XYZ file of C-alpha atoms in Angstrom:
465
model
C 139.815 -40.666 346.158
C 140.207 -37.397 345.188
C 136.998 -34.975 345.076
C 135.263 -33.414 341.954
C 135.239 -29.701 343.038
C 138.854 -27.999 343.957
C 138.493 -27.592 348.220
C 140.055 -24.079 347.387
C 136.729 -23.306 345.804
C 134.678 -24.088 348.541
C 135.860 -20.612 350.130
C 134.758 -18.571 347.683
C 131.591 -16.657 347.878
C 128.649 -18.317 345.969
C 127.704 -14.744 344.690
C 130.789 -14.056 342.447
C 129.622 -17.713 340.340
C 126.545 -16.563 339.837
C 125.889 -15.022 336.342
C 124.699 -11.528 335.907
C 121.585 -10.819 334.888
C 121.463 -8.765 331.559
C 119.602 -5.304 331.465
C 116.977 -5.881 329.089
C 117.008 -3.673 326.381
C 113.884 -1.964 324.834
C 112.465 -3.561 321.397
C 112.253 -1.338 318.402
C 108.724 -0.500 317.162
C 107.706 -0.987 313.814
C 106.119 2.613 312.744
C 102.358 0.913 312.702
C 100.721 -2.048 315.159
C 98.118 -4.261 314.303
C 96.829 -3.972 318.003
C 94.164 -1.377 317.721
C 95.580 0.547 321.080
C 98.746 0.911 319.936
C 97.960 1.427 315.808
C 100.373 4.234 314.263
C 99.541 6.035 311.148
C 102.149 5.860 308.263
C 104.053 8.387 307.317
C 102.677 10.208 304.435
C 104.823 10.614 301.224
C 104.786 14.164 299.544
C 102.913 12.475 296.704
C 100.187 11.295 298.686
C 97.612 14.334 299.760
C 94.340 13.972 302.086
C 91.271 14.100 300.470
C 89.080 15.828 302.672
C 86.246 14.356 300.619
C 85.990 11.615 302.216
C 86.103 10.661 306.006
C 88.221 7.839 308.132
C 91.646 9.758 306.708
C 91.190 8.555 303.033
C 94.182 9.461 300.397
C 94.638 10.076 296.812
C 96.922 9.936 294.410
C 98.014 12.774 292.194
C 100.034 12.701 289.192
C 100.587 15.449 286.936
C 99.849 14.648 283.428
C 102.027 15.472 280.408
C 100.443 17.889 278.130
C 101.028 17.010 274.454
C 102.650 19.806 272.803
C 101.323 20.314 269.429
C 103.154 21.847 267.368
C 101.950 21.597 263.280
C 98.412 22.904 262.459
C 95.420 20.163 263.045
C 93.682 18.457 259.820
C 91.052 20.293 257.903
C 88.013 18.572 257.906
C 87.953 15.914 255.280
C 92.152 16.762 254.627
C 92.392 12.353 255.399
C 90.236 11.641 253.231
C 90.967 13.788 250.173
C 94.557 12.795 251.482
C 93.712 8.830 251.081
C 91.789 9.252 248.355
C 94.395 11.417 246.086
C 94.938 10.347 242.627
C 98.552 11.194 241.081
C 98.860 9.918 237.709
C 102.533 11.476 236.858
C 105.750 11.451 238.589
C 108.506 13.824 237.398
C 111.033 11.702 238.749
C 110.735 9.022 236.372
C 112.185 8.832 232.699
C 110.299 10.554 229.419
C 110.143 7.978 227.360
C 110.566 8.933 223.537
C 108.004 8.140 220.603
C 105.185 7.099 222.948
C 102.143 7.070 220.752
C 98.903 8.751 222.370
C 95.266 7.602 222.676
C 93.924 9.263 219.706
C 91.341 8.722 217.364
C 93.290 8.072 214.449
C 94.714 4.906 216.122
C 92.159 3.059 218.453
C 90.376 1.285 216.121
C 91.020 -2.369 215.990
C 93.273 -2.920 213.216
C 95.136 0.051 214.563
C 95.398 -1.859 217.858
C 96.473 -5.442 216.924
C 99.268 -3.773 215.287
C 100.559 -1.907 218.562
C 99.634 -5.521 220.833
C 101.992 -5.254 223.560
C 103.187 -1.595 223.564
C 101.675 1.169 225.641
C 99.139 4.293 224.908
C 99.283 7.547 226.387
C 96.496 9.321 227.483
C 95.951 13.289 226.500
C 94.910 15.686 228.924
C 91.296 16.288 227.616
C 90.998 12.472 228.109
C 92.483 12.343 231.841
C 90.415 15.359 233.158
C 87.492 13.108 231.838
C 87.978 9.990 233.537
C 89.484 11.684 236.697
C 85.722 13.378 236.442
C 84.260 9.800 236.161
C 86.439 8.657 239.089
C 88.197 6.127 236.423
C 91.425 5.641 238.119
C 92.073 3.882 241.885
C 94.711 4.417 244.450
C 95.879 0.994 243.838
C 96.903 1.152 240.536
C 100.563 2.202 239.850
C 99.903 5.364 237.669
C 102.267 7.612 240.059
C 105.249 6.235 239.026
C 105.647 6.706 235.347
C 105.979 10.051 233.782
C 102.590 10.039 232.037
C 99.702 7.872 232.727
C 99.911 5.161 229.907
C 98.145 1.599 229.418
C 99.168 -1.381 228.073
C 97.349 -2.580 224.510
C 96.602 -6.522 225.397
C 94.642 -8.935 223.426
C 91.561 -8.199 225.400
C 91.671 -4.532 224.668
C 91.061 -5.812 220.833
C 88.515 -7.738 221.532
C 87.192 -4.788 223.473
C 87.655 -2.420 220.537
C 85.867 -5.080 218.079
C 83.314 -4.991 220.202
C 82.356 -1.086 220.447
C 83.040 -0.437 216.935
C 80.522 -3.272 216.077
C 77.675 -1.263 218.034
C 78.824 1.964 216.498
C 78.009 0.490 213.107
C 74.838 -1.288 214.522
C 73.811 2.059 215.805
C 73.515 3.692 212.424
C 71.460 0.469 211.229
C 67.757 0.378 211.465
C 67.474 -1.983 214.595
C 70.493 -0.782 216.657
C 70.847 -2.515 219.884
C 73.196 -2.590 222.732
C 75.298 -5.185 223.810
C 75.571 -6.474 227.344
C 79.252 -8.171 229.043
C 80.447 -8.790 232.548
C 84.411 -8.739 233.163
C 85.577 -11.170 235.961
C 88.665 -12.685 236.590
C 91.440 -12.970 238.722
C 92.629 -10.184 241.409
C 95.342 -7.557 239.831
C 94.410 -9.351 236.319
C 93.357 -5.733 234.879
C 89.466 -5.621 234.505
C 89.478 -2.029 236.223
C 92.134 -1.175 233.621
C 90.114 -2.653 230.519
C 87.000 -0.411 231.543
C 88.641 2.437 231.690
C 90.129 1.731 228.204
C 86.937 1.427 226.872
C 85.604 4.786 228.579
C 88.876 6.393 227.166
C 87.847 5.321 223.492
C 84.440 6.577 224.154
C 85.596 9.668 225.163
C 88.184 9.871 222.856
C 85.340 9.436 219.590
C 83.324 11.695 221.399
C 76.779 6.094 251.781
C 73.975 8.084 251.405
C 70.670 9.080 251.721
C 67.592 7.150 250.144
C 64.141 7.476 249.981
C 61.024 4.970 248.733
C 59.690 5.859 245.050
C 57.537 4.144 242.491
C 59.222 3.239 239.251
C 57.257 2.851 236.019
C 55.602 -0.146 236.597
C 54.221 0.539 240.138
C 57.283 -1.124 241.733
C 58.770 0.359 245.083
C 62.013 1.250 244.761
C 64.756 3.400 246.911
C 66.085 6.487 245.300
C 69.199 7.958 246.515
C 69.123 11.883 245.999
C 72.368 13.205 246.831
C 74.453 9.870 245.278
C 72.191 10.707 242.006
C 73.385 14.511 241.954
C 76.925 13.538 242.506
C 76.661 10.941 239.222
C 75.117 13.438 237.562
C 77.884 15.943 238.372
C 80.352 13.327 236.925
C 78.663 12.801 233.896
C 77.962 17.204 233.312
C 81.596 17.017 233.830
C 82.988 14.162 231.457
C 80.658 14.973 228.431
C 79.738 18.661 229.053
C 80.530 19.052 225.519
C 77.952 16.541 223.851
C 75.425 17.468 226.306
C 75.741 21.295 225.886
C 74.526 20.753 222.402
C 71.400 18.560 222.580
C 67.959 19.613 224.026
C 65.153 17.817 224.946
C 63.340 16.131 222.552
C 59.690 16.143 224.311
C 58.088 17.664 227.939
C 58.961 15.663 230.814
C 56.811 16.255 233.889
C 59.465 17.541 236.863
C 58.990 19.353 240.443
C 60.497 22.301 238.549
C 59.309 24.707 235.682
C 62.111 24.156 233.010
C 62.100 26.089 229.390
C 60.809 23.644 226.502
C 64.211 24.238 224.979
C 66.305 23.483 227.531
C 70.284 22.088 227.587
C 70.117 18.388 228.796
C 73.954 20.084 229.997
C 71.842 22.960 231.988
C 69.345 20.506 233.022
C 71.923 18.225 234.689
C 73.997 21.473 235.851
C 70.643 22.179 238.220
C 70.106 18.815 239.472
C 73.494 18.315 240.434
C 72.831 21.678 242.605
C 69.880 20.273 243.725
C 69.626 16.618 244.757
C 65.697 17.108 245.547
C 65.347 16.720 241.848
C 68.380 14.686 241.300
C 66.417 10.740 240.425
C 63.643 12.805 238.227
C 66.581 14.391 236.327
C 68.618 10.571 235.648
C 65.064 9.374 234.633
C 64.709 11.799 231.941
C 68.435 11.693 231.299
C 67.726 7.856 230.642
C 65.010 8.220 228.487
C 66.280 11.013 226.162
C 69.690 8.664 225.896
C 67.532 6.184 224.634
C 64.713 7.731 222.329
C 64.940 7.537 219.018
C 66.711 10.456 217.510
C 65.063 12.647 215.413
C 65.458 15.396 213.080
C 66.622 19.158 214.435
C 68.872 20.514 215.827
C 70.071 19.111 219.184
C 67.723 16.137 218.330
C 70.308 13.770 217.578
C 71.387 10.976 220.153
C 74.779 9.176 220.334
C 75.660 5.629 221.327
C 76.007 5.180 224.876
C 78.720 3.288 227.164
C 77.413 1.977 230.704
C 79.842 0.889 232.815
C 79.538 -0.708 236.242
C 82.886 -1.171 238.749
C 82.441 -3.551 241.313
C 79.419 -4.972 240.868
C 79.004 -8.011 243.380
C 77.843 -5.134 245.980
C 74.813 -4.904 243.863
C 74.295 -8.536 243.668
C 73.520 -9.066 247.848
C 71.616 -7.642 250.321
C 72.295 -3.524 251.393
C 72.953 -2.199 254.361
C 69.967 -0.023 254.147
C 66.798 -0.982 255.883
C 62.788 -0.100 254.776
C 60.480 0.386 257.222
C 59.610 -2.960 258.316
C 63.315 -2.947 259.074
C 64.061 -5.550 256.727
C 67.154 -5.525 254.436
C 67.008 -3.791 251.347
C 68.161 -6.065 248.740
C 70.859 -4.208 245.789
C 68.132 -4.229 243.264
C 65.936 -3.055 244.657
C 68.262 0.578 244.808
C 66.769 2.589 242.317
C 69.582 3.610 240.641
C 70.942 -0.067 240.605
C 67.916 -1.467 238.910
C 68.055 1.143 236.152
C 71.803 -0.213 235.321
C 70.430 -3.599 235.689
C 67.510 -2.549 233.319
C 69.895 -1.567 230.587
C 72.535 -4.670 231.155
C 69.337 -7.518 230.884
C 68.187 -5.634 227.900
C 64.451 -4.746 229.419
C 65.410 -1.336 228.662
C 66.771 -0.897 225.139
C 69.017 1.314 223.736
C 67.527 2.406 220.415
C 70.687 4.286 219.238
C 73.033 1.493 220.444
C 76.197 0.912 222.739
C 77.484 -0.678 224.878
C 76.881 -1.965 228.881
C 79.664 -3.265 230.667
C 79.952 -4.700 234.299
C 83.165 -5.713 235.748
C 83.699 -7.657 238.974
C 86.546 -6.685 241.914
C 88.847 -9.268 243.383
C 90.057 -6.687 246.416
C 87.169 -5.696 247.558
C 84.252 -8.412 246.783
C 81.567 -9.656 248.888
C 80.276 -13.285 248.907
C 77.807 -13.640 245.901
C 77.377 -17.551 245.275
C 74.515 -16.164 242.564
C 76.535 -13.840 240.564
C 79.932 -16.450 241.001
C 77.961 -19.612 239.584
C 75.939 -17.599 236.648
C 79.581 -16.402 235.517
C 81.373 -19.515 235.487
C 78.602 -21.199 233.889
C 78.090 -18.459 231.071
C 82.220 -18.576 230.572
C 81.931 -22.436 230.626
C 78.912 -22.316 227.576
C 81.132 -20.241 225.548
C 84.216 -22.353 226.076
C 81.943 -25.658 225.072
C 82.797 -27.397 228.300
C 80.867 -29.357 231.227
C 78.907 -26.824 232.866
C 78.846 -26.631 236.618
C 76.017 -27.483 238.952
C 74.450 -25.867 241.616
C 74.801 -26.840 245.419
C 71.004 -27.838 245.992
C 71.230 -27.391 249.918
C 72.208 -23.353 249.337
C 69.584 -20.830 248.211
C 69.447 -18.653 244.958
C 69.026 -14.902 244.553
C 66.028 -14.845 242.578
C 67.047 -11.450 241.880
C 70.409 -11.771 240.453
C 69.278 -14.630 238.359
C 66.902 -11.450 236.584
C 69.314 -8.761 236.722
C 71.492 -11.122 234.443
C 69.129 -13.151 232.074
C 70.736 -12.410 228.978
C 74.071 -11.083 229.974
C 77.539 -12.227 228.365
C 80.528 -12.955 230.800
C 83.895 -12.859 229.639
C 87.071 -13.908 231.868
C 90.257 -11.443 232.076
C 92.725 -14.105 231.868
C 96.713 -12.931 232.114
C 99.092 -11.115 229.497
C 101.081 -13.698 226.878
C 104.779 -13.414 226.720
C 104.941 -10.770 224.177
C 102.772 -8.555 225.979
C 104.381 -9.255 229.351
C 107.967 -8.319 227.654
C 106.119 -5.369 226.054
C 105.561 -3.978 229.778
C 108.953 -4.889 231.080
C 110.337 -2.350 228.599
C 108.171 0.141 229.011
C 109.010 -0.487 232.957
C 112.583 -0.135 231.989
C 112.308 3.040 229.691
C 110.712 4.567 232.287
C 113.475 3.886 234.901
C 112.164 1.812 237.420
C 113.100 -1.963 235.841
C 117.363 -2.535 235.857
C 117.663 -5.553 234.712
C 118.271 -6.470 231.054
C 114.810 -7.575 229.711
C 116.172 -10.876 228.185
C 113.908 -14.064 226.910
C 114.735 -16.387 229.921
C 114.086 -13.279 232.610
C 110.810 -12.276 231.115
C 109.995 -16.310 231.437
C 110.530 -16.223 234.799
C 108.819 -13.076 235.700
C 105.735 -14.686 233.918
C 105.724 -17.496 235.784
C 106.253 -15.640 239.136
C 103.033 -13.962 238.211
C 100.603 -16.841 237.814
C 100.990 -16.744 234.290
C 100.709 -13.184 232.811
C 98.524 -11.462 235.537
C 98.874 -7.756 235.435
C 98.733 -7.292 239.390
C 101.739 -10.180 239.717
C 103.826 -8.752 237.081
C 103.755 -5.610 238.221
C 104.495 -6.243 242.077
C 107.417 -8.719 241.210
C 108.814 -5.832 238.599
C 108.500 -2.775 240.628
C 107.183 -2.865 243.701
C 109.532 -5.929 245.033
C 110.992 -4.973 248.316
C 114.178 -6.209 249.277
């Protein structure tokens, strides 16, 4: 039987089978160790610098920061605000529109108005420098794109009308009174809008600091100085020309040595300089509105038209605090409870006028109060079920006196005919180009809830496709 192994094999040397041994080759290091003998530092980067701060061979990062170049010149202090706050009340861009009858006199009066229900009034100059003084218009109203500032004559502004030119003929009765009414309604409905209307026609005829005061009756109350001078600036401004002409009737006791037959114009002129003196001034400037007038010259006293913007801030608590750091409620502000005074009728206007509130629906607080006294004064007048109050919720005593006595009426939206009458005035001014037929001027009404002035407007002209 033949062997495993080849005999020839057996004379070769055992040596030349065996395998050589490799020559070991030397392992690469990694640049650091984790044994402590052998550790390595790492290889710094150019961005990486020692701090010689610190110890142990601590880094830091640097990075070089981007300047901002500026280039244009830096606001102005108060250039935002005044910017924010700008009124612009014509645009040249837009069309002139032809036979567009003014605000005047002649043509405000009731009668004169049902017969223009549905077209537009333009203001005059004399009457826009006035209610820009009174701080009339907002930003949010569209009065920069038309070529004039213009508004619209709507059922309500008759009423309106009705309404002052009743007090103008109760003031020259022998018990003239003034009458009280709150506008609410829906937002963009047009109750900013119907104030200034009326402020227009009664031109047209003719945060801050506060301090504790007493009032008449011994009451504490927070004046405001430097709000008080800036209303009084307003009102120099917007009637400078009635003012400049009457005196004052009797002596008023003031910080300040005035001449017996002093301007109520110069009077207000050096209160709005000086807001030390600014709540003394609006006291007297309250009580000579409302004295009787009397024979001489500069002795005689017009009606007078209140009006109040916004006025569910005055029915809550303030942000101001007295010193038991407790909230200050609204009323007790002082120059909020003299408004308040005049709307409730505990201070009477003996040569008549008129006081008028209106409520804000885009900037309003929560006022449960002032919500439920309204819709249950509108639902009285309307004849139907008046609501209840929610027994497990508290009333403001205090609203509930500010307005005892006080009418509400309810800016509902425009009818057809007066929501056709703006389309055209819309579309002679270049903005509306569409054809203002029966069946689009349907639809636009309907888009806007039914008539409301906001709506119409958005879904006319300020669409955005």
């Amino acid at each position: 039987m033949p062997g495993a192994m080849c005999l020839r094999c057996l004379t070769r040397s055992i040596s030349s089978l065996e395998r050589p041994i490799t020559q070991l080759q030397p392992l690469a290091k990694a640049a650091f160790s984790t044994t402590a003998n052998f550790q390595k530092g790492v290889k710094k980067s150019a961005s990486l610098v020692k701090n010689g701060s610190q110890t142990g061979g601590g880094t830091r990062l640097r990075l070089k920061k981007t300047k901002r170049v500026v280039t244009g010149r830096p606001p102005q202090p108060g250039e935002r605000k005044a910017i924010r706050k700008r009124i612009v009340l014509s645009n040249t861009n837009a069309l002139e529109i032809r036979g567009l009858h003014r605000f005047q006199k002649d043509n405000i009066s009731a009668s004169s108005l049902e017969k223009m229900r549905g077209s537009f009034l333009a203001f005059d100059e004399a009457t826009i420098d006035a209610l820009r003084a009174l701080q009339a218009f907002k930003t949010s109203q569209s009065w920069s794109m038309f070529r004039t500032a213009a508004t619209l004559v709507r059922h309500d502004t008759i009423t309106l009308a009705r309404v002052i030119e009743q007090q103008t003929t109760d003031s020259a009765g022998d018990n003239p009174s003034a009458a009280s009414l709150v506008l609410f309604g829906e937002r963009g409905s047009g109750k900013s809008v119907l104030q200034l209307q009326a402020m227009s026609q009664e031109l047209t005829i003719g945060t801050t600091s506060y301090q504790p005061t007493v009032d008449s009756v011994g009451k504490t109350v927070y004046a405001q100085p430097h709000l008080t001078a800036k209303l009084l600036e307003n009102i120099l401004t917007a009637n400078e020309s009635i003012l400049s002409g009457m005196r004052l009737s009797k002596k008023h006791q003031l910080p300040i040595s005035i001449p017996d037959n002093i301007s109520i114009a110069r009077l207000l002129q050096l209160a709005s300089r000086d807001p030390s003196i600014a709540w003394p001034v609006w006291q007297v400037l309250m009580q000579e509105l409302s004295s009787t007038p009397q024979k001489g010259e500069g002795l005689h006293r017009p009606p007078v038209l209140l009006t109040l913007d916004s006025m569910a801030h005055f029915m809550k608590s303030s942000e101001y605090l007295n010193e038991d750091v407790n909230s200050i409620h609204a009323q007790e502000l002082a120059l909020v409870a003299s408004f308040t005074s005049f709307l409730n009728g505990q201070q009477p206007m003996r040569n008549g006028g008129l006081v008028l509130a209106a409520t804000s629906g885009s900037n309003r607080p929560a006022t449960p109060t002032l919500d439920f006294i309204l819709a249950e004064r509108h639902a009285a007048m309307k004849k139907q079920a008046k609501p209840t109050w929610d027994p497990y919720m508290e009333r403001d005593a205090l609203v509930d006196r500010a307005l005892q006595g006080v009418q509400a009426h309810k800016i509902e939206g425009l009818t057809k005919d007066e929501a056709k009458g703006a389309m055209e005035y819309y579309a002679l001014s270049g903005i509306l180009r569409d054809r203002i037929t029966d069946s689009f001027v349907a639809e636009k009404w309907t888009i806007s809830g039914g008539g409301v002035m906001g709506e119409l407007e958005r879904s006319c002209i300020r669409q955005k496709f």
